CSV table of C-alpha atoms and ligand atoms in Angstrom, one decimal:
chain,number,residue,atom,x,y,z
D,1,MET,CA,-7.1,-31.1,46.2
D,2,GLN,CA,-3.6,-30.9,47.6
D,3,GLY,CA,-3.1,-27.6,49.7
D,4,TYR,CA,-6.1,-25.9,48.6
D,5,ASN,CA,-6.3,-23.9,51.5
D,6,SER,CA,-3.9,-22.0,51.0
D,7,GLU,CA,-3.9,-18.8,51.3
D,8,LEU,CA,-3.7,-17.8,47.6
D,9,PHE,CA,-6.6,-20.6,46.1
D,10,LEU,CA,-10.0,-18.1,45.9
D,11,THR,CA,-13.1,-18.6,45.9
D,12,THR,CA,-15.6,-18.5,42.7
D,13,SER,CA,-16.9,-15.1,43.6
D,14,GLU,CA,-13.7,-13.8,44.7
D,15,THR,CA,-12.1,-15.0,41.4
D,16,ALA,CA,-15.5,-13.7,39.3
D,17,ASP,CA,-14.3,-10.3,41.7
D,18,LEU,CA,-11.0,-10.4,40.5
D,19,LEU,CA,-11.7,-11.0,37.0
D,20,GLY,CA,-15.3,-8.7,37.2
D,21,VAL,CA,-17.2,-11.3,35.5
D,22,HIS,CA,-20.0,-13.0,37.1
D,23,PRO,CA,-19.8,-15.8,39.6
D,24,SER,CA,-22.1,-18.3,37.5
D,25,THR,CA,-19.4,-17.0,34.4
D,26,VAL,CA,-16.3,-18.7,36.5
D,27,LYS,CA,-18.4,-21.9,37.2
D,28,ARG,CA,-19.0,-22.1,33.6
D,29,TRP,CA,-15.6,-21.6,32.9
D,30,ALA,CA,-14.4,-23.6,35.4
D,31,ASP,CA,-16.4,-26.7,34.1
D,32,GLY,CA,-15.1,-26.9,30.4
D,33,GLU,CA,-13.7,-23.6,29.1
D,34,GLY,CA,-10.2,-23.4,30.5
D,35,LEU,CA,-10.5,-22.7,34.1
D,36,ASP,CA,-8.3,-25.1,35.6
D,37,ALA,CA,-9.5,-25.3,39.2
D,38,ASP,CA,-9.5,-27.5,42.7
D,39,LYS,CA,-12.9,-28.7,44.8
D,40,THR,CA,-12.9,-28.6,48.3
D,41,LEU,CA,-13.5,-32.2,50.4
D,42,GLY,CA,-17.1,-29.9,50.3
D,43,GLY,CA,-17.3,-30.4,46.4
D,44,HIS,CA,-16.7,-26.2,45.8
D,45,ARG,CA,-13.8,-24.8,43.6
D,46,ARG,CA,-10.8,-23.4,44.1
D,47,ILE,CA,-9.0,-21.3,41.7
D,48,TYR,CA,-5.7,-20.3,41.6
D,49,LEU,CA,-4.2,-17.1,42.0
D,50,ARG,CA,-1.5,-17.3,39.5
D,51,THR,CA,-4.7,-19.5,37.0
D,52,ALA,CA,-6.2,-17.1,37.4
D,53,LEU,CA,-3.7,-14.2,36.2
D,54,SER,CA,-2.9,-15.7,33.4
D,55,PHE,CA,-6.3,-17.5,32.0
D,56,ALA,CA,-7.3,-13.1,32.2
D,57,GLU,CA,-4.2,-12.7,30.6
D,58,ASP,CA,-5.1,-15.4,27.3
D,59,ARG,CA,-8.1,-13.2,27.3
D,60,GLY,CA,-7.7,-9.5,27.8
D,61,ILE,CA,-8.6,-9.2,30.1
D,62,ASP,CA,-6.9,-7.3,32.7
D,63,THR,CA,-7.0,-6.7,36.4
D,64,PHE,CA,-6.7,-4.9,39.5
D,65,LEU,CA,-3.5,-6.6,40.1
D,66,THR,CA,-2.4,-5.9,36.1
D,67,PRO,CA,-0.3,-3.0,37.4
D,68,PHE,CA,1.5,-4.7,40.2
D,69,ALA,CA,3.3,-7.9,38.6
D,70,PRO,CA,5.5,-9.0,39.4
D,71,PHE,CA,4.4,-8.7,43.1
D,72,GLU,CA,0.2,-9.4,42.3
D,73,SER,CA,-0.2,-12.1,44.8
D,74,HIS,CA,0.8,-9.8,47.4
D,75,VAL,CA,-0.9,-7.3,46.8
D,76,TRP,CA,-3.5,-9.7,46.8
D,77,LEU,CA,-3.2,-10.9,49.7
D,78,ALA,CA,-2.8,-7.4,51.3
D,79,MET,CA,-6.1,-6.2,49.8
D,80,ARG,CA,-7.3,-9.4,51.6
D,81,ASP,CA,-6.4,-8.7,54.7
D,82,ALA,CA,-7.5,-5.3,53.9
D,83,VAL,CA,-10.9,-5.7,52.5
D,84,HIS,CA,-12.2,-8.7,54.5
D,85,HIS,CA,-10.3,-7.9,58.3
D,86,GLU,CA,-9.8,-4.2,58.1
D,87,ASP,CA,-6.0,-5.2,58.7
D,88,PHE,CA,-3.2,-3.0,56.7
D,89,GLN,CA,-0.1,-4.8,58.1
D,90,ARG,CA,0.7,-6.5,54.3
D,91,VAL,CA,-0.3,-2.6,53.1
D,92,ARG,CA,1.9,-0.8,55.3
D,93,SER,CA,5.1,-3.3,54.6
D,94,LEU,CA,5.0,-3.8,51.0
D,95,ALA,CA,4.0,-0.1,50.5
D,96,LEU,CA,8.0,0.7,52.7
D,97,GLY,CA,9.5,-2.2,51.2
D,98,TRP,CA,8.8,-0.6,47.4
D,99,LEU,CA,9.7,2.6,49.2
D,100,ILE,CA,13.3,1.5,49.8
D,101,ARG,CA,13.3,-0.7,46.6
D,102,GLY,CA,12.3,2.6,44.2
D,103,TYR,CA,9.6,2.7,43.8
D,104,PRO,CA,7.0,4.8,44.8
D,105,ARG,CA,5.1,4.3,41.8
D,106,ARG,CA,4.0,1.3,43.1
D,107,VAL,CA,2.7,2.5,46.4
D,108,THR,CA,0.8,6.0,44.8
D,109,ALA,CA,-1.0,2.5,42.7
D,110,LEU,CA,-1.3,0.6,45.9
D,111,PHE,CA,-3.0,3.4,48.2
D,112,GLN,CA,-5.2,4.7,45.2
D,113,GLU,CA,-6.6,0.9,44.7
D,114,LEU,CA,-7.2,1.3,48.6
D,115,ILE,CA,-8.9,4.3,48.4
D,116,SER,CA,-11.1,2.9,45.3
D,117,ARG,CA,-12.4,0.2,47.0
D,118,PRO,CA,-16.3,0.4,47.9
D,119,ASP,CA,-16.2,-1.9,50.9
D,120,LEU,CA,-13.6,0.3,52.6
D,121,SER,CA,-14.5,3.9,53.9
D,122,LEU,CA,-12.6,6.7,52.9
D,123,ALA,CA,-11.9,7.3,56.7
D,124,GLN,CA,-11.2,4.1,57.2
D,125,VAL,CA,-8.1,3.8,54.6
D,126,CYS,CA,-7.1,7.7,55.9
D,127,ASP,CA,-6.8,6.5,59.7
D,128,HIS,CA,-5.6,2.3,59.4
D,129,ALA,CA,-3.7,2.9,55.9
D,130,ILE,CA,-2.2,6.1,55.1
D,131,GLN,CA,-1.5,7.7,58.7
D,132,PRO,CA,0.1,4.4,60.6
D,133,PHE,CA,2.1,3.7,57.0
D,134,MET,CA,3.6,7.5,57.5
D,135,ALA,CA,4.2,6.7,61.1
D,136,GLU,CA,6.7,3.6,59.7
D,137,VAL,CA,7.6,6.4,57.7
D,138,GLY,CA,8.7,8.3,59.3
D,139,ALA,CA,10.0,6.2,62.6
D,140,ALA,CA,11.6,4.3,59.7
D,141,TRP,CA,13.6,7.6,58.8
D,142,ARG,CA,14.7,8.5,62.2
D,143,GLU,CA,16.4,4.8,62.2
D,144,GLY,CA,18.0,5.3,59.4
D,145,ARG,CA,16.2,2.6,56.8
D,146,LEU,CA,15.1,5.4,54.6
D,147,ARG,CA,16.6,9.1,53.9
D,148,ILE,CA,15.1,12.5,53.5
D,149,GLY,CA,14.4,11.9,50.3
D,150,GLU,CA,12.2,9.2,50.4
D,151,GLU,CA,10.5,10.1,53.1
D,152,HIS,CA,9.9,13.1,50.4
D,153,MET,CA,8.8,10.1,47.8
D,154,ALA,CA,6.9,8.4,51.0
D,155,SER,CA,4.5,11.8,51.0
D,156,GLN,CA,4.3,12.5,47.4
D,157,ALA,CA,2.8,9.1,46.9
D,158,ILE,CA,0.8,9.5,49.6
D,159,LEU,CA,-0.7,12.9,47.7
D,160,GLU,CA,-0.8,11.6,44.1
D,161,ALA,CA,-3.0,8.8,45.5
D,162,LEU,CA,-5.6,11.5,47.4
D,163,ILE,CA,-5.6,13.7,44.2
D,164,GLN,CA,-7.1,11.9,42.0
D,165,PHE,CA,-9.8,11.6,43.9
D,166,SER,CA,-10.7,14.3,44.0
D,167,PRO,CA,-13.5,15.7,41.9
D,168,ARG,CA,-11.7,18.4,40.1
D,169,ASN,CA,-9.5,14.7,39.0
D,170,ARG,CA,-12.9,13.6,37.2
D,171,LEU,CA,-15.3,14.5,34.6
D,172,GLU,CA,-17.8,17.2,35.2
D,173,ASP,CA,-21.4,15.8,36.6
D,174,PRO,CA,-23.6,17.7,34.0
D,175,GLU,CA,-26.6,17.1,35.8
D,176,GLU,CA,-25.2,19.3,38.8
D,177,SER,CA,-24.2,21.7,36.5
D,178,ALA,CA,-27.3,21.8,34.6
D,179,ASN,CA,-28.9,21.9,38.1
D,180,GLY,CA,-27.7,25.1,39.4
D,181,GLN,CA,-29.8,25.6,42.7
D,182,ARG,CA,-28.9,23.0,44.8
D,183,ARG,CA,-26.6,23.9,46.7
D,184,ARG,CA,-23.8,21.8,48.0
D,185,PRO,CA,-22.4,22.1,51.3
D,186,VAL,CA,-18.0,23.9,51.5
D,187,ALA,CA,-16.1,24.2,53.6
D,188,VAL,CA,-12.4,25.6,53.7
D,189,VAL,CA,-9.9,23.0,54.5
D,190,GLY,CA,-6.2,23.8,55.4
D,191,ALA,CA,-3.3,24.0,57.5
D,192,MET,CA,-2.7,25.4,60.4
D,193,GLU,CA,0.3,28.7,60.2
D,194,GLY,CA,3.6,27.2,61.2
D,195,ASP,CA,2.3,23.3,59.8
D,196,HIS,CA,4.2,22.2,56.6
D,197,HIS,CA,2.4,19.7,57.2
D,198,GLN,CA,-0.1,18.1,54.7
D,199,ILE,CA,-1.3,15.0,54.6
D,200,GLY,CA,-3.5,14.7,56.6
D,201,SER,CA,-5.6,18.2,55.9
D,202,MET,CA,-5.6,16.8,52.1
D,203,CYS,CA,-8.0,13.3,53.0
D,204,ILE,CA,-10.0,15.6,55.3
D,205,ARG,CA,-10.6,17.5,52.0
D,206,VAL,CA,-10.6,14.4,49.4
D,207,LEU,CA,-13.3,12.8,52.0
D,208,LEU,CA,-15.4,16.0,52.4
D,209,GLU,CA,-15.2,16.2,48.7
D,210,ARG,CA,-17.1,12.4,48.4
D,211,LEU,CA,-19.3,13.4,50.8
D,212,GLY,CA,-20.4,15.7,48.2
D,213,TRP,CA,-19.1,19.3,49.7
D,214,GLN,CA,-17.5,21.9,47.3
D,215,VAL,CA,-14.3,22.5,49.3
D,216,PHE,CA,-11.7,25.0,48.9
D,217,TYR,CA,-8.2,24.1,50.0
D,218,PRO,CA,-5.3,26.5,50.5
D,219,GLY,CA,-3.0,23.8,51.2
D,220,SER,CA,-0.3,23.3,54.1
D,221,ASN,CA,0.8,26.4,56.1
D,222,THR,CA,-2.0,28.8,55.8
D,223,PRO,CA,-1.8,32.1,57.8
D,224,THR,CA,-5.5,32.2,60.3
D,225,GLU,CA,-6.5,35.6,58.8
D,226,GLU,CA,-6.7,33.2,55.0
D,227,PHE,CA,-8.8,30.9,56.3
D,228,ALA,CA,-11.2,34.1,57.5
D,229,ALA,CA,-10.9,35.6,54.1
D,230,LEU,CA,-11.8,32.3,52.8
D,231,GLN,CA,-14.5,31.6,54.5
D,232,ARG,CA,-16.5,35.5,54.2
D,233,ALA,CA,-15.4,35.1,50.0
D,234,ARG,CA,-16.6,31.7,49.7
D,235,GLY,CA,-19.8,31.6,52.4
D,236,ALA,CA,-18.3,28.4,53.7
D,237,ASP,CA,-20.4,26.6,55.5
D,238,LEU,CA,-17.0,24.8,57.7
D,239,VAL,CA,-13.3,25.6,58.5
D,240,CYS,CA,-11.6,22.9,59.3
D,241,ILE,CA,-8.0,22.8,60.8
D,242,SER,CA,-5.7,20.9,60.5
D,243,THR,CA,-2.7,20.7,63.2
D,244,SER,CA,0.0,18.0,63.5
D,245,PRO,CA,2.7,17.8,66.3
D,246,PRO,CA,4.4,20.0,68.0
D,247,ALA,CA,1.1,22.5,67.4
D,248,THR,CA,0.8,22.2,70.9
D,249,GLY,CA,-3.1,24.5,72.9
D,250,ALA,CA,-1.6,27.9,72.8
D,251,ASN,CA,-1.6,27.4,69.2
D,252,ILE,CA,-5.6,25.9,68.6
D,253,ARG,CA,-6.2,29.3,71.5
D,254,ARG,CA,-4.6,31.8,69.2
D,255,ALA,CA,-5.9,30.6,66.4
D,256,VAL,CA,-9.9,30.5,67.9
D,257,GLU,CA,-9.3,33.9,68.9
D,258,LEU,CA,-8.0,35.2,65.8
D,259,LEU,CA,-10.8,33.6,64.2
D,260,ARG,CA,-13.6,34.9,66.5
D,261,GLU,CA,-11.8,38.0,65.6
D,262,TYR,CA,-13.2,39.1,61.7
D,263,TYR,CA,-16.2,36.2,62.4
D,264,ARG,CA,-19.0,38.0,61.0
D,265,PRO,CA,-22.6,36.9,62.3
D,266,SER,CA,-23.3,37.7,58.5
D,267,HIS,CA,-21.1,35.3,57.7
D,268,PRO,CA,-22.2,31.9,60.2
D,269,TYR,CA,-20.0,28.8,60.0
D,270,ALA,CA,-18.8,26.1,61.9
D,271,LEU,CA,-14.8,25.4,63.1
D,272,VAL,CA,-13.1,22.3,63.8
D,273,PHE,CA,-9.5,21.1,64.6
D,274,GLY,CA,-8.2,18.4,63.5
D,275,GLY,CA,-4.9,15.8,63.8
D,276,SER,CA,-2.5,14.5,65.7
D,277,GLY,CA,-1.5,17.8,66.9
D,278,VAL,CA,-4.5,18.3,68.8
D,279,ARG,CA,-5.0,18.6,72.0
D,280,SER,CA,-7.3,18.1,75.1
D,281,GLU,CA,-5.9,21.4,76.9
D,282,ALA,CA,-7.3,23.1,74.0
D,283,VAL,CA,-10.4,22.8,75.0
D,284,LEU,CA,-12.3,26.4,74.2
D,285,SER,CA,-14.3,27.4,77.6
D,286,GLY,CA,-16.2,30.8,76.6
D,287,ASP,CA,-19.0,32.5,74.8
D,288,LEU,CA,-17.4,32.0,71.6
D,289,PRO,CA,-19.7,32.7,68.1
D,290,PHE,CA,-18.9,30.0,65.5
D,291,ARG,CA,-21.8,27.6,65.0
D,292,SER,CA,-19.6,24.9,66.4
D,293,VAL,CA,-16.2,24.5,67.1
D,294,ASP,CA,-14.9,20.8,67.5
D,295,LEU,CA,-11.8,18.9,67.6
D,296,PHE,CA,-11.1,16.0,65.9
D,297,GLU,CA,-7.5,13.3,66.3
D,298,SER,CA,-8.7,10.7,63.8
D,299,ALA,CA,-11.1,11.3,60.1
D,300,ARG,CA,-13.6,8.1,61.1
D,301,ASP,CA,-15.0,11.0,64.1
D,302,PHE,CA,-15.1,13.5,62.3
D,303,THR,CA,-16.7,11.8,59.5
D,304,ASP,CA,-19.5,10.2,61.7
D,305,TRP,CA,-20.4,14.3,63.0
D,306,VAL,CA,-20.0,15.8,59.5
D,307,GLN,CA,-22.5,12.4,58.5
D,308,ASN,CA,-24.9,12.6,61.8
D,309,ILE,CA,-24.8,16.0,63.0
D,310,TRP,CA,-23.5,18.8,60.1
D,311,GLY,CA,-25.9,17.7,57.6
D,312,ALA,CA,-28.4,16.7,59.2
D,313,GLU,CA,-28.4,20.6,60.7
D,314,SER,CA,-27.7,22.0,58.0
D,315,GLY,CA,-30.7,20.6,55.6
D,316,HIS,CA,-28.8,19.2,53.3
D,317,PRO,CA,-30.4,16.3,51.4
D,318,ARG,CA,-28.5,13.2,53.1
D,319,MET,CA,-24.9,12.4,51.5
D,320,GLU,CA,-23.7,9.1,50.2
D,321,SER,CA,-21.8,7.8,53.0
D,322,ALA,CA,-17.5,8.2,52.4
O,1,B12,C1,6.1,14.2,56.3
O,1,B12,C2,6.3,14.3,57.2
O,1,B12,C3,6.9,15.7,57.0
O,1,B12,C4,6.8,15.9,56.0
O,1,B12,C5,5.3,16.4,55.3
O,1,B12,C6,5.9,16.3,54.5
O,1,B12,C7,4.6,16.2,53.0
O,1,B12,N1,3.9,16.5,52.2
O,1,B12,O1,2.9,16.8,54.1
O,1,B12,C8,7.9,16.9,55.5
O,1,B12,C9,9.5,16.4,55.8
O,1,B12,C10,8.1,19.0,55.1
O,1,B12,C11,7.9,17.5,58.1
O,1,B12,C12,8.7,18.5,58.5
O,1,B12,C13,8.5,18.3,59.4
O,1,B12,N2,8.6,17.3,60.6
O,1,B12,CO1,7.3,15.7,60.0
O,1,B12,N3,6.8,14.2,59.7
O,1,B12,C14,6.3,13.9,59.2
O,1,B12,C15,5.2,12.2,59.2
O,1,B12,C16,6.8,11.9,58.9
O,1,B12,C17,4.5,11.9,59.2
O,1,B12,C18,3.0,13.0,59.3
O,1,B12,C19,2.2,12.6,58.3
O,1,B12,O2,2.1,12.5,56.9
O,1,B12,N4,1.0,11.7,57.9
O,1,B12,C20,0.5,11.6,57.9
O,1,B12,C21,-1.4,11.7,58.1
O,1,B12,C22,-2.3,11.2,57.3
O,1,B12,O3,-1.4,11.7,59.7
O,1,B12,P1,-1.9,12.9,60.8
O,1,B12,O4,-1.1,14.4,59.7
O,1,B12,O5,-1.9,12.1,61.5
O,1,B12,O6,-4.1,12.4,59.9
O,1,B12,C23,-4.7,12.5,60.5
O,1,B12,C24,-4.8,12.6,61.3
O,1,B12,O7,-4.6,12.6,62.5
O,1,B12,C25,-6.9,13.2,61.6
O,1,B12,N5,-6.0,14.7,60.5
O,1,B12,C26,-5.2,15.1,59.9
O,1,B12,N6,-5.9,16.8,60.1
O,1,B12,C27,-7.4,16.8,59.9
O,1,B12,C28,-7.9,18.0,60.1
O,1,B12,C29,-9.3,17.2,60.4
O,1,B12,C30,-10.1,18.8,60.3
O,1,B12,C31,-9.4,16.5,61.0
O,1,B12,C32,-10.6,16.4,61.7
O,1,B12,C33,-8.6,14.9,60.7
O,1,B12,C34,-7.4,15.5,61.4
O,1,B12,O8,-6.6,12.4,59.6
O,1,B12,C35,-5.7,11.8,59.5
O,1,B12,C36,-6.1,10.6,59.3
O,1,B12,O9,-6.4,10.0,60.0
O,1,B12,C37,5.2,12.5,60.7
O,1,B12,C38,5.6,10.9,61.7
O,1,B12,C39,4.4,11.2,62.7
O,1,B12,N7,4.4,9.3,63.1
O,1,B12,O10,3.2,11.0,61.9
O,1,B12,C40,6.3,13.2,61.1
O,1,B12,C41,6.0,14.0,62.3
O,1,B12,C42,4.5,14.5,62.3
O,1,B12,N8,7.3,14.9,62.3
O,1,B12,C43,7.7,16.1,63.0
O,1,B12,C44,8.7,16.9,62.8
O,1,B12,C45,9.3,17.9,64.2
O,1,B12,C46,8.9,17.9,61.7
O,1,B12,C47,9.8,18.7,61.8
O,1,B12,C48,9.9,19.5,62.7
O,1,B12,C49,11.4,18.3,61.1
O,1,B12,C50,11.9,19.0,61.0
O,1,B12,N9,13.4,19.2,62.1
O,1,B12,O11,11.7,20.6,59.7
O,1,B12,C51,8.9,19.3,60.3
O,1,B12,C52,8.4,20.4,60.7
O,1,B12,C53,7.7,21.9,59.7
O,1,B12,C54,6.2,22.1,60.4
O,1,B12,N10,6.9,23.3,60.1
O,1,B12,O12,5.2,21.8,60.1
O,1,B12,C55,7.6,15.2,64.2
O,1,B12,C56,6.8,16.0,65.6
O,1,B12,C57,6.9,15.8,66.1
O,1,B12,C58,6.3,16.1,68.3
O,1,B12,N11,5.3,15.9,68.6
O,1,B12,O13,6.7,17.5,67.7
O,1,B12,C59,6.5,13.5,63.9
O,1,B12,C60,6.0,13.0,64.5
O,1,B12,C61,8.1,12.8,63.5
O,1,B12,C62,8.9,12.5,64.6
O,1,B12,N12,9.0,11.3,65.6
O,1,B12,O14,9.9,13.7,65.0
O,1,B12,N13,7.3,16.4,57.8
């Protein structure tokens, strides 16, 4: 067969994933039930993406690519790089192109698709797709390739993609509401006073929610006193404060000093600062009352910490992987 190794020829199991059926169903369809397939020299079936999509359309099967028409093949390749090679370059250039051409809803849909993939962790998507994509958006704006309105649209598109995965937007889990005794760990997550960047803290909010935490989210530019008040009012086990540049070590130290004044041993909690604004000079020493104080630059390191140290120490049931 001609060009069977082209990037747009799918294996039987890739076709099955796309069409939401078992690979044996794809084989049956390919063996005389209307799905055209080529064979490799080794005898393996290969199905051209377009063929699979028009077959799906004929049978009324919706695929994850349906909302992206006419860019199905671009999205297919971008998702394949992301899922199989942890390479998000195609995702980012596709999203940037859509932004420039005025299709922010497609950007939201693309990131939603990434976030919903069971084979990618949310931390991976935040650190390797969302963070570098927004950095590219910032660079494109500085170079004059994007207008400020488009930068705002990019932020909005990403925030919308993330918020879809907040449990408040899902149906209540009946088992959870019926079973009042099992207390979920509680966190307060927001961005530091004076910091209007919201996406980093939103990543951490959704990540913790996925791990089974109950999260109170005051948003960006949250006064330090507000973090303290919310922690006490909600009995939070963890307070996470996001900082972006140009936040400095001095800002973090000031926040720690203030939180120390408000700290009550009757309401113990761990304190975490995170984001591209954390700096090693902010390393805190001395006798601090918090259960712990940590700094993280990435969502991945934070997730490992939450799962390996915090989860075990607090005695909460083992949480599912984010
Ligand atoms: C979008 C954006 C904005 C938007 C924010 C919109 C919104 N609703 O959030 C708006 C337009 C409001 C904005 C404003 C400003 N911005 Co701005 N902004 C950006 C941009 C392009 C993207 C930031 C972003 O969302 N990144 C995506 C998230 C996911 O990345 P992240 O925050 O780093 O989070 C990741 C990690 O750090 C970590 N993380 C983050 N938080 C936390 C928290 C915890 C607890 C943990 C564990 C981990 C963690 O996990 C995340 C996933 O990997 C960056 C460019 C860049 N290179 O980052 C500039 C950037 C951050 N902004 C910058 C500047 C200068 C400003 C302004 C001062 C501009 C101005 N002159 O008005 C103001 C500041 C306002 C303020 N006081 O905060 C500079 C900072 C430079 C510096 N060194 O000082 C940057 C770097 C752009 C640049 N190169 O000039 N900005």
